[in-house]
Amino acid sequence: MTATTSPAPAGTDPGGPPESAGSRPPRRSLRGPRRAGRPVERGASRVFRWTATGAGALILVVLAAVAVFLVVKAMPALTASSGELVDSVSFMRNSSSLADYVGPLVFGTVLAAVLALVLAVPVAIAIALFISHYAPRRLASGLGYVVDLLAAVPSVVYGLWGAMVLAPLVQPLWSWLGSTLGWIPLFGGTVSPTGRVILTVGVVLAVMILPIITAVSREVFLQTPRLYEEAALALGATRWEMIRMTVLPFGRSGVVSAAMLGLGRALGETMAVLMILSQGFLYSFLLLAAGQQQTIAANIAAQFPEASDMGMSVLIATGLALFVITLVVNMSARAIVARRKDFSGAN
Amino acid sequence: MAQRIDVKDLNIYYGDFRAVADVEMSVEPRSVTAFIGPSGCGKSTFLRTLNRMHEVIPGARVEGRVEIDGVDLYAPDVDPVAVRRQIGMVFQRPNPFPTMSIADNVLAGVRLNNRRISKGDAQDLVEQSLRGANLWNEVKDRLDRPGSGLSGGQQQRLCIARAIAVKPQVLLMDEPCSALDPISTLAIEDLISELKADYTIVIVTHNMQQAARVSDRTAFFNLAGQGQPGKLVEVDDTSVIFSAPREQATEDYISGRFG
């Protein structure tokens, strides 16, 4: 693009008001040379532009660097023959190939994260709605603070709590579930006497991801335009009907994003799973039995200290799988949000 | 369907602040009553007490009586939700639900009242309401598109269609044309003239020509000064208010000497 208007000489700018033409530098007037062609950015505006662009580029660079690292380091395991892997990697002795090893881990990871999400999302939405639309103002801010505090607890503490307090505590409940609802395949099998099973992990992960989902949902719900809430109320909606007509549809994409943030954390959670779960390498939906599942992150942490070079490469290959899962989850979440974009209220 | 409104000794508060004091007036059925007055005089606040929308603001409360055909809206056993189902409201800024299609917007209030409505009945009601709001011909081919894709004037008529779909007894309009261009305003004013055959209409407006054009009766509100409560100065036939008002303040306001 080139400038289409030649700069007006100083002092004879026809666009400026007469009293300012002489007293101000001509480039301050609206039709002065600065705005004649492509706008020239200066000072803070330029700094900001490059900072923002830089930050945006940085995230791509980091993402690419992680992906490259994972692929390069996993390459030996990806290219090695199955026999070679099984012979040289001690923790793969029960697997026949890399896929055979990674598969159950992917399954366990997704199962634990989905359990956590299923348990956490309804509770988080309920808490967020209570804070945003039901609670008296003072209680609301206090409660919001407490929920945020849950996010500040380190995951190793959750692991300790889960293994030492929650697991014995919920074990009788799991036994009861197993004896009364055992005909549902999920609750079948021998109920673990220790309570250190994937359902307990799901509960702990749910508690861990609750704050982020609640906080984001609460913010989204508070953004519902007053205009539409009043429209619903004026039609004779009760408070719950008003929430169903306006708050929830408006917050839909935000809640999906919040859930995805939570899911991301649940997928990658290491310590809590490692400390609670009695591990196994099966494609098993038995939520109450011991020794059935294991997650990728916890498995990496467990095997990492004693892994040989090839073993390390196998572990990084499982990490690559986790990376891909997370990407797929996020992209499908975007797709869900985008599908009803016309009706999102953003236009 | 249309019913009269009697307001007796009404005081309206935001917390401790008395926003409107001692309103006493009647609104005739099947007529258009306009509220005029300077900004902040409490005419919108007063309008919102007529369907108990005032109290959705935290701390807001009302003392006095508002009777619709003799039934006090503020009696202890009256459910505000039920009141709002019988008294429709159109807001200053068009607010069709952007998450719903045009047809669903029209049916929003009906679905609240009566969940089970057959598909055929629903279609008939959508058409009837949109025709009633003079919008049918413009949107009949895109009833399943979001209401937010319409122009401002069309959106406001959609809001009117939504309000009349539940066949309310009274229709309240809070400056319904202030966000619209002159042509859309004209469309809404024509619509108001048609609707008054069936509904009792109360309209708040900043536009005195509009009040003179559409209303049968006009109420003038004023406030003595900042921090003072707004008061109803006088209410009379529109022709009287605009030609020979009793109060000097009214004459000053309508002749543009202040406000």
XYZ file of C-alpha atoms in Angstrom, chain A residues 137 226-228 230-238 241 244-246 249-250 340 342-345 347, chain B residues 48 53 56 81 84-85 89 91 93 95-101 108-109 112 115 144-146 148 162:
50
model
C -23.536 -11.135 47.797
C -28.862 -8.082 32.266
C -30.969 -7.203 29.225
C -31.762 -10.824 28.463
C -34.827 -9.168 32.410
C -36.461 -10.219 29.149
C -36.921 -13.701 30.554
C -38.155 -12.457 33.931
C -40.614 -10.091 32.273
C -42.090 -13.026 30.359
C -42.874 -14.631 33.692
C -39.894 -16.918 34.070
C -38.995 -18.132 37.523
C -36.416 -20.782 34.074
C -32.296 -22.037 31.611
C -33.415 -19.506 29.003
C -30.519 -17.080 29.220
C -27.257 -20.901 26.702
C -25.044 -17.839 26.990
C -23.871 -23.447 17.040
C -24.935 -18.356 15.160
C -26.935 -18.945 18.292
C -24.164 -18.281 20.771
C -25.139 -14.707 21.521
C -23.037 -11.806 17.314
C -41.499 -1.416 36.180
C -40.053 -5.983 37.601
C -35.583 -7.774 40.653
C -44.016 -14.591 38.324
C -45.415 -10.954 34.846
C -47.114 -13.655 32.810
C -43.137 -5.765 28.785
C -37.698 -2.869 26.850
C -33.138 -1.929 23.855
C -33.624 -8.016 23.496
C -34.709 -11.093 21.596
C -32.901 -14.121 22.989
C -29.886 -14.538 20.696
C -29.614 -18.198 21.604
C -33.070 -18.914 20.178
C -34.510 -18.872 16.692
C -40.584 -18.368 24.734
C -43.299 -16.988 26.992
C -43.126 -21.058 30.167
C -45.111 -26.669 28.132
C -35.451 -20.912 12.288
C -32.673 -18.321 12.102
C -31.457 -16.499 15.220
C -30.171 -11.456 16.599
C -43.008 -12.330 21.988
